[in-house]
Tab-separated table of C-alpha atoms and ligand atoms in Angstrom:
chain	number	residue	atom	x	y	z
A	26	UNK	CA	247.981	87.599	180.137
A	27	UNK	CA	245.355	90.049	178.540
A	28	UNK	CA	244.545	89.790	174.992
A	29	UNK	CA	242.371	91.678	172.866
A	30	UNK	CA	241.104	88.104	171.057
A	31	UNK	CA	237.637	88.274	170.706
A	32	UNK	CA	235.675	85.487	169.224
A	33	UNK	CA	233.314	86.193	166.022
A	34	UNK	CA	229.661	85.697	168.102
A	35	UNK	CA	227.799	85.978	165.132
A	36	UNK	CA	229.634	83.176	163.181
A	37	UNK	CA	229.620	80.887	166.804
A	38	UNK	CA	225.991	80.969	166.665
A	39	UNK	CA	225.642	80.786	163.111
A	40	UNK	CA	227.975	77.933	163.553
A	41	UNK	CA	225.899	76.212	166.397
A	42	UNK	CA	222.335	76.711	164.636
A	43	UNK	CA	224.081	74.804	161.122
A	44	UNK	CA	224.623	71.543	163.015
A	45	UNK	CA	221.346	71.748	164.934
A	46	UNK	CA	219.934	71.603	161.431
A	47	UNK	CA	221.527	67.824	161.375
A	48	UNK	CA	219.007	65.584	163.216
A	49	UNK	CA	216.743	68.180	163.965
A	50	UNK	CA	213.469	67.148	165.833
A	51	UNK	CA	209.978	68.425	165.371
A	52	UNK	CA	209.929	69.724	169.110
A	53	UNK	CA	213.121	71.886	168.256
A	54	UNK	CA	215.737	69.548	169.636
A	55	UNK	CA	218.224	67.167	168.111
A	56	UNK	CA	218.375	63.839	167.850
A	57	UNK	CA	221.919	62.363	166.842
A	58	UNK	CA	222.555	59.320	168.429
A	59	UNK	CA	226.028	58.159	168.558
A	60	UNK	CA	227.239	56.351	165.509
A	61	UNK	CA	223.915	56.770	163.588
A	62	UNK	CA	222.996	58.570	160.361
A	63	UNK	CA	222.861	61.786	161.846
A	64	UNK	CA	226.002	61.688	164.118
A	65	UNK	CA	227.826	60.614	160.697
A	66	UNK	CA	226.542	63.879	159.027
A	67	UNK	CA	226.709	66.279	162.267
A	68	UNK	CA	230.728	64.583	161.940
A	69	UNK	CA	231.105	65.152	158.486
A	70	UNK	CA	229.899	68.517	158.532
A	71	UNK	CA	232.342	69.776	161.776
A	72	UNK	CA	234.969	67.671	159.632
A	73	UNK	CA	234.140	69.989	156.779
A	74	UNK	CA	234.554	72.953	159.148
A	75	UNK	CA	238.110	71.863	160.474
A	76	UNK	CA	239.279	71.465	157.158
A	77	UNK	CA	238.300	75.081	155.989
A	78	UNK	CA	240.036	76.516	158.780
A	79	UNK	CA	243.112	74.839	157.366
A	80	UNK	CA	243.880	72.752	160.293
A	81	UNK	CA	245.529	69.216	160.788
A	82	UNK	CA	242.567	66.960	160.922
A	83	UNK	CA	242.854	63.304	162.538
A	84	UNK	CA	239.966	60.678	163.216
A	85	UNK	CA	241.182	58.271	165.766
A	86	UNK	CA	240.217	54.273	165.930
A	87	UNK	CA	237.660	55.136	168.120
A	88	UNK	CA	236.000	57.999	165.604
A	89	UNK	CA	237.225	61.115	167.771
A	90	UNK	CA	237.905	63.992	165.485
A	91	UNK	CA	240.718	66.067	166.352
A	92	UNK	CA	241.429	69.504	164.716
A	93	UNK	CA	245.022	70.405	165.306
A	94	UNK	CA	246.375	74.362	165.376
A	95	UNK	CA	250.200	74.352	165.090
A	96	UNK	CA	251.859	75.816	167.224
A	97	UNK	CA	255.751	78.074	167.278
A	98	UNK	CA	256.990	74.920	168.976
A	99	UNK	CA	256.789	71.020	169.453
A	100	UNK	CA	255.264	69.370	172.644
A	101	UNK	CA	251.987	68.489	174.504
A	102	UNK	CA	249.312	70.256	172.606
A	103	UNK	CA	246.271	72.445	174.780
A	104	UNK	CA	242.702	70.895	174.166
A	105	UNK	CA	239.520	72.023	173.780
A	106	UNK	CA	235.961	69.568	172.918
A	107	UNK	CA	233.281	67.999	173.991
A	108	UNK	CA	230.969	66.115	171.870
A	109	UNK	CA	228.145	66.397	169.080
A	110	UNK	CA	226.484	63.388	170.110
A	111	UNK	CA	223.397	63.552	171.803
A	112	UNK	CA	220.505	61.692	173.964
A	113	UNK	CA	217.093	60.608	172.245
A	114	UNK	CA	215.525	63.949	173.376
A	115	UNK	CA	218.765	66.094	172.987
A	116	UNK	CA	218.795	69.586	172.603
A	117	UNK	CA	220.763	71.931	170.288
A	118	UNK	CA	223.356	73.054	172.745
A	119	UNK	CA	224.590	70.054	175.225
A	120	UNK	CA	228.294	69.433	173.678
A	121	UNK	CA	227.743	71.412	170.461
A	122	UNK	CA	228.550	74.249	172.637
A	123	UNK	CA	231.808	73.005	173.843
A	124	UNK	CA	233.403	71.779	169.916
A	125	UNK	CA	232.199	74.929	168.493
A	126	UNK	CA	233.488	76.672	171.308
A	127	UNK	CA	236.877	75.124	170.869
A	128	UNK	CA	236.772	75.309	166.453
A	129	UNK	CA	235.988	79.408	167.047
A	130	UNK	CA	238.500	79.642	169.498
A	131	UNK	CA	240.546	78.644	166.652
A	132	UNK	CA	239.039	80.546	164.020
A	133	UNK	CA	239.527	83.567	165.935
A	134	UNK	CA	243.137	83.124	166.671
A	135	UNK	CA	243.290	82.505	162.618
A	136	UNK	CA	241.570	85.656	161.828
A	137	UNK	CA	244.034	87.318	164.151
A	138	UNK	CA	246.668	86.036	162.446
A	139	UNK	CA	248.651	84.798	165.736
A	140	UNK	CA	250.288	81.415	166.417
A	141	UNK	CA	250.488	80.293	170.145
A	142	UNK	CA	253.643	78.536	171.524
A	143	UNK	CA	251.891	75.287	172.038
A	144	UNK	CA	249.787	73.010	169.690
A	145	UNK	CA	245.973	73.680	170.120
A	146	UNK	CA	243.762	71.185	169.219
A	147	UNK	CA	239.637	70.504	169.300
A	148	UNK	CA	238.242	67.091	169.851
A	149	UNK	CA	234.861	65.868	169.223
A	150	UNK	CA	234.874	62.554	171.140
A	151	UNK	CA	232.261	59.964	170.458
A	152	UNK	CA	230.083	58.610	172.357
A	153	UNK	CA	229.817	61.064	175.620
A	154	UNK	CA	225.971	60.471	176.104
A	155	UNK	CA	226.212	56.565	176.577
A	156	UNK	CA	222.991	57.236	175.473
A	157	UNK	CA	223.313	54.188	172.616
A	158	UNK	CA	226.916	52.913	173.893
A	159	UNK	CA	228.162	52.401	177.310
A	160	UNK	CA	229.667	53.630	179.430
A	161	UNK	CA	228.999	56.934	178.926
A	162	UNK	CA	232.138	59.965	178.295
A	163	UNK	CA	233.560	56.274	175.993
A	164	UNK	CA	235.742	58.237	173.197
A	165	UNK	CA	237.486	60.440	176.103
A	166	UNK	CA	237.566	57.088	178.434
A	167	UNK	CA	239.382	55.672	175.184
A	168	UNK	CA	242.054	58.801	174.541
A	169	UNK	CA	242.293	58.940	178.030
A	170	UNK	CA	243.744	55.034	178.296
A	171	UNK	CA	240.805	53.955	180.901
A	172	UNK	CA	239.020	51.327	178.353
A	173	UNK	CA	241.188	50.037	175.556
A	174	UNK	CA	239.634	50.299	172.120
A	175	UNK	CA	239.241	46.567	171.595
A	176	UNK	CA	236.798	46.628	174.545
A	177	UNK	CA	235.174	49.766	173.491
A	178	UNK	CA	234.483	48.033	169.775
A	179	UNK	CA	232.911	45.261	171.020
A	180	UNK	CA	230.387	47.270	173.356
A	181	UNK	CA	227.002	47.149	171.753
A	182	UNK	CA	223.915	49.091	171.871
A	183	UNK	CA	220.648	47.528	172.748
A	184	UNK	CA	219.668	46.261	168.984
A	185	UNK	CA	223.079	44.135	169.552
A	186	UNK	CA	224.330	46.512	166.721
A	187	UNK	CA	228.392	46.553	167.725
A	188	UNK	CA	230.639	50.127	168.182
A	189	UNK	CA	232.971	48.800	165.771
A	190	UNK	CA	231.055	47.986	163.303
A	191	UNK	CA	229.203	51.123	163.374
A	192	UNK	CA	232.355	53.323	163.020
A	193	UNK	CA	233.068	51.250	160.083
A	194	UNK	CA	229.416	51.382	158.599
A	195	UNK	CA	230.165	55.429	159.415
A	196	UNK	CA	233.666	55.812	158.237
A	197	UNK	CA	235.156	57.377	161.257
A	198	UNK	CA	237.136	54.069	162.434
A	199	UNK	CA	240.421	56.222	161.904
A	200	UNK	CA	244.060	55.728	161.333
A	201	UNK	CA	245.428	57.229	164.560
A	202	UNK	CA	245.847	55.814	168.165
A	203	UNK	CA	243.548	57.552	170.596
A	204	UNK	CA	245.506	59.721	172.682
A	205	UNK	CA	248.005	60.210	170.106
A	206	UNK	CA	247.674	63.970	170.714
A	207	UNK	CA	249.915	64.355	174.156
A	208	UNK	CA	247.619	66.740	176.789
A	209	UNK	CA	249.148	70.223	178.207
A	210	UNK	CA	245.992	71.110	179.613
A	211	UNK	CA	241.969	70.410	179.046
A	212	UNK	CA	239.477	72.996	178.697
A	213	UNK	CA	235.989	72.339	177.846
A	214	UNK	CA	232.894	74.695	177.478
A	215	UNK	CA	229.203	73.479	178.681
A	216	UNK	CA	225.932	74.448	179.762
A	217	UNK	CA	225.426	74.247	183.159
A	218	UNK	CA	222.379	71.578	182.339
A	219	UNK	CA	220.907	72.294	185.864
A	220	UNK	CA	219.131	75.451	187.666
A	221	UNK	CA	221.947	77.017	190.220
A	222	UNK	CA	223.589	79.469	187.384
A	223	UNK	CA	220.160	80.769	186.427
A	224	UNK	CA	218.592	80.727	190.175
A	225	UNK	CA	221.633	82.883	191.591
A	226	UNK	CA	221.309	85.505	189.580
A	227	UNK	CA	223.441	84.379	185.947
A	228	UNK	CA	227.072	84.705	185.302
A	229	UNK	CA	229.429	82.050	184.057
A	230	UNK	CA	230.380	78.712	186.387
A	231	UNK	CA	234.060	77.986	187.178
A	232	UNK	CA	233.727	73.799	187.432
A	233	UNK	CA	235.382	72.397	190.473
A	234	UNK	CA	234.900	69.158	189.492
A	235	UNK	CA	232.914	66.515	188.782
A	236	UNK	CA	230.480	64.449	190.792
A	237	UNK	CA	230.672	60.468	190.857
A	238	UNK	CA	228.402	57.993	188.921
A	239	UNK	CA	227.407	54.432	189.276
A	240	UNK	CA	225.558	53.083	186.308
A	241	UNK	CA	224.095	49.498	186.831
A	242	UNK	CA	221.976	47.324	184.965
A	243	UNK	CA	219.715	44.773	186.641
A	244	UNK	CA	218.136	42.107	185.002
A	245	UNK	CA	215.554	40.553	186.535
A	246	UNK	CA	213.554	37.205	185.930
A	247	UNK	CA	210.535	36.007	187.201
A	248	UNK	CA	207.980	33.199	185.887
A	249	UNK	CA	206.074	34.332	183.006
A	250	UNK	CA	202.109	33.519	183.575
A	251	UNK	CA	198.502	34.535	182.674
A	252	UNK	CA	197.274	38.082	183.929
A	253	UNK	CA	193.773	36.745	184.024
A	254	UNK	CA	193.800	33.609	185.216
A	255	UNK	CA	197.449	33.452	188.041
A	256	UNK	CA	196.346	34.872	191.449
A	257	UNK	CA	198.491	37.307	193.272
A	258	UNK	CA	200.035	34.828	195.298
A	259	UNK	CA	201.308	32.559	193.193
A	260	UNK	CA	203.018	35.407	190.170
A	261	UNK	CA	206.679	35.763	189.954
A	262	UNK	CA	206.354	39.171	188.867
A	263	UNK	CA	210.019	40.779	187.632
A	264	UNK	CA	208.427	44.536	186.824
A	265	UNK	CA	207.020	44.578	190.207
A	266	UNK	CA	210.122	44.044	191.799
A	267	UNK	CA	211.586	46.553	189.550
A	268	UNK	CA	209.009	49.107	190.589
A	269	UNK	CA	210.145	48.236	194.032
A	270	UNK	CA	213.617	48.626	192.893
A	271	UNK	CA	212.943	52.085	191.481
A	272	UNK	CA	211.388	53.246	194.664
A	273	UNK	CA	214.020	52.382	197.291
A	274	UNK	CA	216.564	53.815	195.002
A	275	UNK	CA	214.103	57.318	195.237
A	276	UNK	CA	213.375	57.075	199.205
A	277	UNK	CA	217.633	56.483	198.964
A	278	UNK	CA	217.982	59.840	198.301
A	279	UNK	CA	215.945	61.353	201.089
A	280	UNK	CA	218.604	59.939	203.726
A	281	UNK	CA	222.178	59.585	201.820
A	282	UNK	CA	223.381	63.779	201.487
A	283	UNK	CA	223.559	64.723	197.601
A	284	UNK	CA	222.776	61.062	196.684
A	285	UNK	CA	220.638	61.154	193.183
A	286	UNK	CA	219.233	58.306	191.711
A	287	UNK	CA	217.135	57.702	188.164
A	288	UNK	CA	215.636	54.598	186.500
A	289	UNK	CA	215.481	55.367	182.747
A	290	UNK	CA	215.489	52.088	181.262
A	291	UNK	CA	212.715	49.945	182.576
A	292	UNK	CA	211.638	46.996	179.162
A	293	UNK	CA	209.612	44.101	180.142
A	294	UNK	CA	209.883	40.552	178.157
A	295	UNK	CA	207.790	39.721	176.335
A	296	UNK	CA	205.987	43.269	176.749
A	297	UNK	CA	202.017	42.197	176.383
A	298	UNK	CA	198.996	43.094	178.137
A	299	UNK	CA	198.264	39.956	179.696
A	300	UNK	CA	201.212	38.279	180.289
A	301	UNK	CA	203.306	38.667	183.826
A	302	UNK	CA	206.506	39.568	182.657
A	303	UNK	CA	209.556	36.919	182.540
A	304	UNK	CA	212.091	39.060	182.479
A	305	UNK	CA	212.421	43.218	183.237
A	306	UNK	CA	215.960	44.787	181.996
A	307	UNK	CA	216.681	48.191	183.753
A	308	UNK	CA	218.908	50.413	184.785
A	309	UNK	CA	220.125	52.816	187.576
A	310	UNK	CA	221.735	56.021	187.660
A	311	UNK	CA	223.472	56.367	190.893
A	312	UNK	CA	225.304	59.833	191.401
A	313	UNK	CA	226.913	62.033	194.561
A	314	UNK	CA	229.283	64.621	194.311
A	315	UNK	CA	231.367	62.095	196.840
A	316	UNK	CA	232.912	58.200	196.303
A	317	UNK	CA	231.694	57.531	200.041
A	318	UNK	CA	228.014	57.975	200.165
A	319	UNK	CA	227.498	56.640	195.971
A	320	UNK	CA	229.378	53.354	197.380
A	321	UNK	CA	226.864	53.504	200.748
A	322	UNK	CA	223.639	53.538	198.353
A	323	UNK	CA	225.003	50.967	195.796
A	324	UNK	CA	225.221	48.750	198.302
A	325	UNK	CA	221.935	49.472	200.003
A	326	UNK	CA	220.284	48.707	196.670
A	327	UNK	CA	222.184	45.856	196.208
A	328	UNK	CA	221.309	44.438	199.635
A	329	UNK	CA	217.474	45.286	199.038
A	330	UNK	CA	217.810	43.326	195.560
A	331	UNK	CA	219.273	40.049	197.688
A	332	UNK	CA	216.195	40.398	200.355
A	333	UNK	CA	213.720	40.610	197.182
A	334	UNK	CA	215.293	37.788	195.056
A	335	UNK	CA	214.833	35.617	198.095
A	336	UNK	CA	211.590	36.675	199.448
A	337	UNK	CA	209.730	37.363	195.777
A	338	UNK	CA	211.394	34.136	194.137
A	339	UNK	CA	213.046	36.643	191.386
A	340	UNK	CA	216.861	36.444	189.988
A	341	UNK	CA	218.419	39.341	189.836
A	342	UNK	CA	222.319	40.214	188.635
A	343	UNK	CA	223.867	43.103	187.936
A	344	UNK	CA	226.107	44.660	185.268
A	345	UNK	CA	228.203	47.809	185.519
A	346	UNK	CA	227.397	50.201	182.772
A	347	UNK	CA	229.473	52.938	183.769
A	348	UNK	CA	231.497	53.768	186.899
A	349	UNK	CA	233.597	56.797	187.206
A	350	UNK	CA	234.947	58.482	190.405
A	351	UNK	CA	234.093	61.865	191.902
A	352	UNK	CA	236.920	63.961	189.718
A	353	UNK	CA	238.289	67.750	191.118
A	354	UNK	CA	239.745	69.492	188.722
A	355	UNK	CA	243.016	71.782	188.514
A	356	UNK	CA	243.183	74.519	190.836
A	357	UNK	CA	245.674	76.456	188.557
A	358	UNK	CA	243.346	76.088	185.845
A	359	UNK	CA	240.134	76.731	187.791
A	360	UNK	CA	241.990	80.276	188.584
A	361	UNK	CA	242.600	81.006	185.372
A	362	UNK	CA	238.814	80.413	183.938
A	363	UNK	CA	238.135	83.228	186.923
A	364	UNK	CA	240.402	85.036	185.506
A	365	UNK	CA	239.401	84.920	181.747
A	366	UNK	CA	236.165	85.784	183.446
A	367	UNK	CA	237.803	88.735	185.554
A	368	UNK	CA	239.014	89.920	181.855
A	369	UNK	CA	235.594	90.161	180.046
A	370	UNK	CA	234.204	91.945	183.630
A	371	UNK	CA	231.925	88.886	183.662
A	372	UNK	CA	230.470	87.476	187.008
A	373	UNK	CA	231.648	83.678	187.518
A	374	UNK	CA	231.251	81.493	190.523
A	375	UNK	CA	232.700	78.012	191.443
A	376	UNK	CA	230.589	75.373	191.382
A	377	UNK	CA	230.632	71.510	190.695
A	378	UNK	CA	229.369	69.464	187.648
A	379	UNK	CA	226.133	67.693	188.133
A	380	UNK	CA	226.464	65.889	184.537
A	381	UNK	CA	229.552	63.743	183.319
A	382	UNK	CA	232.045	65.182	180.586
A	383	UNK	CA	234.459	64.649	178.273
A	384	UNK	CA	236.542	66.407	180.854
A	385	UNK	CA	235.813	64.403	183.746
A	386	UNK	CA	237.942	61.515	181.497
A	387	UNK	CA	240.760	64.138	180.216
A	388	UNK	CA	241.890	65.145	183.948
A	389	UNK	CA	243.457	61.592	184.564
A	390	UNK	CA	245.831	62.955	181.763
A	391	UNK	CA	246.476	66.796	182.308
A	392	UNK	CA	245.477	69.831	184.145
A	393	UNK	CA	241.830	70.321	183.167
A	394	UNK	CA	238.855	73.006	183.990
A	395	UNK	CA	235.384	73.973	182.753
A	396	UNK	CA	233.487	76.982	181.798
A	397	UNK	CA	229.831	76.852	182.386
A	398	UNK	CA	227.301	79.159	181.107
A	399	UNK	CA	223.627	79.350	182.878
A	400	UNK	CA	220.717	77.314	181.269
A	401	UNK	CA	217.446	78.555	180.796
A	402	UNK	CA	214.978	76.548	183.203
A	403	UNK	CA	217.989	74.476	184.072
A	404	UNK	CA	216.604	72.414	181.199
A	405	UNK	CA	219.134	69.680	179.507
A	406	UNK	CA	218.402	66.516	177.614
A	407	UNK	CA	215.621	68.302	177.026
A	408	UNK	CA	214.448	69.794	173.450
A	409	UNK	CA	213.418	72.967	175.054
A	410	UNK	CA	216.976	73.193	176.361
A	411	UNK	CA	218.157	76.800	175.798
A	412	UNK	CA	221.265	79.602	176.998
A	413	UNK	CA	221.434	82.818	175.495
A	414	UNK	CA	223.057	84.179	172.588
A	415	UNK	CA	224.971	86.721	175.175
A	416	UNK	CA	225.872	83.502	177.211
A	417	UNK	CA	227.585	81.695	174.749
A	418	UNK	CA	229.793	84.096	173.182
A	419	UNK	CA	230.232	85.428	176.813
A	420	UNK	CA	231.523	81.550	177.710
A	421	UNK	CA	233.273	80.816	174.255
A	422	UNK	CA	235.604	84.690	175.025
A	423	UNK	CA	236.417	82.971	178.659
A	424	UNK	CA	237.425	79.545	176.973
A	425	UNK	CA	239.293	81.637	174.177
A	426	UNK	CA	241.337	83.465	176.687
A	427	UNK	CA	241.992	80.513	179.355
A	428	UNK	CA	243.175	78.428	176.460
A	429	UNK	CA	245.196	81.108	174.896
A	430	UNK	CA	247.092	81.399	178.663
A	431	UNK	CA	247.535	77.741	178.826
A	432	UNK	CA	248.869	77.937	174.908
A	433	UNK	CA	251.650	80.919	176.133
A	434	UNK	CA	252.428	80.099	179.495
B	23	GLV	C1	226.003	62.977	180.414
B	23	GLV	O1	225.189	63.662	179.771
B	23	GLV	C2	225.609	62.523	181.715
B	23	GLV	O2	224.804	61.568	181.782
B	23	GLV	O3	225.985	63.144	182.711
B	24	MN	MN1	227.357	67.096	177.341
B	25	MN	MN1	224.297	65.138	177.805
């Protein structure tokens, strides 16, 4: 179905460069953790956006925002988002990309004056990072009926500050029931966040899926003793083991195909010079674009952390943090992204999604795809992270016309 819907670039990017204003950091990156000062105002300002477009806005009880577009008739609504929260060294574009995306989609079909057959809605969900909440992709876990939002209130970050309370303290603890909004179809625009796009030449990604990811968190507890005066032998020493940890999660990845691994949370207790740590707390970031292999190196670091606790004299247990599956997406909605592509003469290529999304969460409930558009550097998290001005509007056209076939159809 070829339309001559165009979205308004200059307005997208004006959009996109308003909120990156909202937690801006001196290195030219953003810094809106979820549920803290900043994601409030980033909220209240795409709130204020919604509202001027004149469409049906809903905060849920787990502070997704929801823009609805009413459609000619009743029944399962199509969805764009993605989410304005970001890590501690976000940049400007990672989820900004994919709400604005969806709100010009809308504008555009506004300024056009059409009305699809279906509801069309954006959602900003909260909480995708997990970068201050776990697990990670939590508001789109939530809508999608995978954590219930009991559970998801009582998560806290690592201050022991609670979810709940923090969407009260915010004032996005809404009225309505996540998932409230029944799911046609999914779309959701991204940056890639890696190097293939950019390395092969640009053009737009079609997103076969996603891969699967193991979060854990160890704890680990030694003896805590003098650094001056214990000799090597006799130190119970939790952040070695954790540098050993670290390490045979790395060497891991040289053996297990596509296995990735990452330890960003390593905090000693009590943290001084001269004292052996008692206790490390840290995490691991286990990913592979297949279930098989992620479950093969969980439990290879697992069984390294049993011979260590007995051999070193350290405890060690484990918490899950996150754990998702390795998710395809819709073929019939994979096809039509190419197609959308096909429409604008733009290059696009299939490829799979390195990062976690909102999206990964929606497919348990309907049909769902991906655009992606190239990153510069294949930089993400990152405040240097950075697409061009041609790439955006180029990705938010192919959402605009896969969603307005999946509106129609
Ligand atoms: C989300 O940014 C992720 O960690 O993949
Ligand atoms: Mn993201
Ligand atoms: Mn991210």
């Amino acid at each position: 179905m070829s339309t001559n819907l165009r979205i308004d670039g200059e307005r997208l990017l004006s959009r996109l460069a308003a909120l990156s204003r909202i937690g801006a950091t001196p290195e030219g990156g953003c810094r809106r953790l979820a549920l803290t000062d900043e994601d409030k105002q980033g909220r209240d300002w795409l709130v204020g956006e919604l509202k001027a477009l004149g469409l049906d806005v809903r905060v849920d009880a787990i502070g997704n925002i929801v823009g609805i577009l009413k459609g000619q008739e009743d029944g399962p609504a199509v969805i764009m988002g993605s989410h304005i929260d970001t890590v501690g060294t976000g940049g400007r574009f990672d989820g900004a990309l994919g709400v604005i995306g969806g709100v010009e989609v809308l504008a555009a079909l506004r300024d056009a004056g059409v009305t699809p057959k279906r509801d069309m809605a954006v959602i900003a969900f909260t909480n995708e990072e997990g970068a201050r909440f776990h697990p990670d992709m939590l508001g789109s876990y939530v809508w999608a009926g995978g954590m219930s939002v009991e559970a998801a209130h009582a998560e806290k970050d690592s201050d022991g500050a609670g979810l709940g309370s923090e969407l009260k303290r915010i004032g996005y603890h809404g009225a309505e029931q996540p998932g409230f909004l029944p799911a046609h179809a999914y779309l959701e625009l991204h940056i890639e966040q890696g190097p293939v796009l950019e390395s092969e030449g640009g053009g737009l990604g079609a997103v076969t899926g996603i891969q699967a990811i193991c979060w854990l968190e160890l704890t680990l507890t030694g003896r805590p003793s003098h650094a001056g005066t214990t000799p090597m032998r006799y130190r119970k020493d939790p952040g070695l083991a954790a540098a050993r940890i670290n390490i045979f999660a790395n060497e891991l990845t040289k053996t297990i195909p596509g296995q990735l691994a990452n330890s960003g949370v390593i905090r000693t207790w009590p943290g001084n010079v001269n004292v052996v740590p008692e206790t490390v707390v840290m995490t691991l970031d286990l990913r592979n674009p297949l279930d098989a292999p992620l479950a093969e190196a969980e439990a290879a670091v697992r069984k390294f952390c049993a011979e260590l606790s007995a051999r070193d004299d350290i405890s060690i247990s484990f918490r899950d943090l996150a754990r998702f599956p390795a998710t395809p997406f819709a073929e019939e909605l994979i096809a039509s992204v190419e197609a959308s592509a096909a429409e604008f003469g733009l290059p696009i290529r299939r490829m799979i999604s390195g990062a976690g999304h909102d999206a990964q969460m929606m497919s348990r409930l309907c049909p769902t795809a991906m655009v992606f558009i190239p990153s510069i550097g294949g930089l993400s998290h990152n405040p240097a992270e950075l697409s061009s001005d041609d790439d955006m509007v180029a990705g938010a056209n192919v959402l605009l016309s896969a969603a307005w076939r999946a509106a129609n159809a």
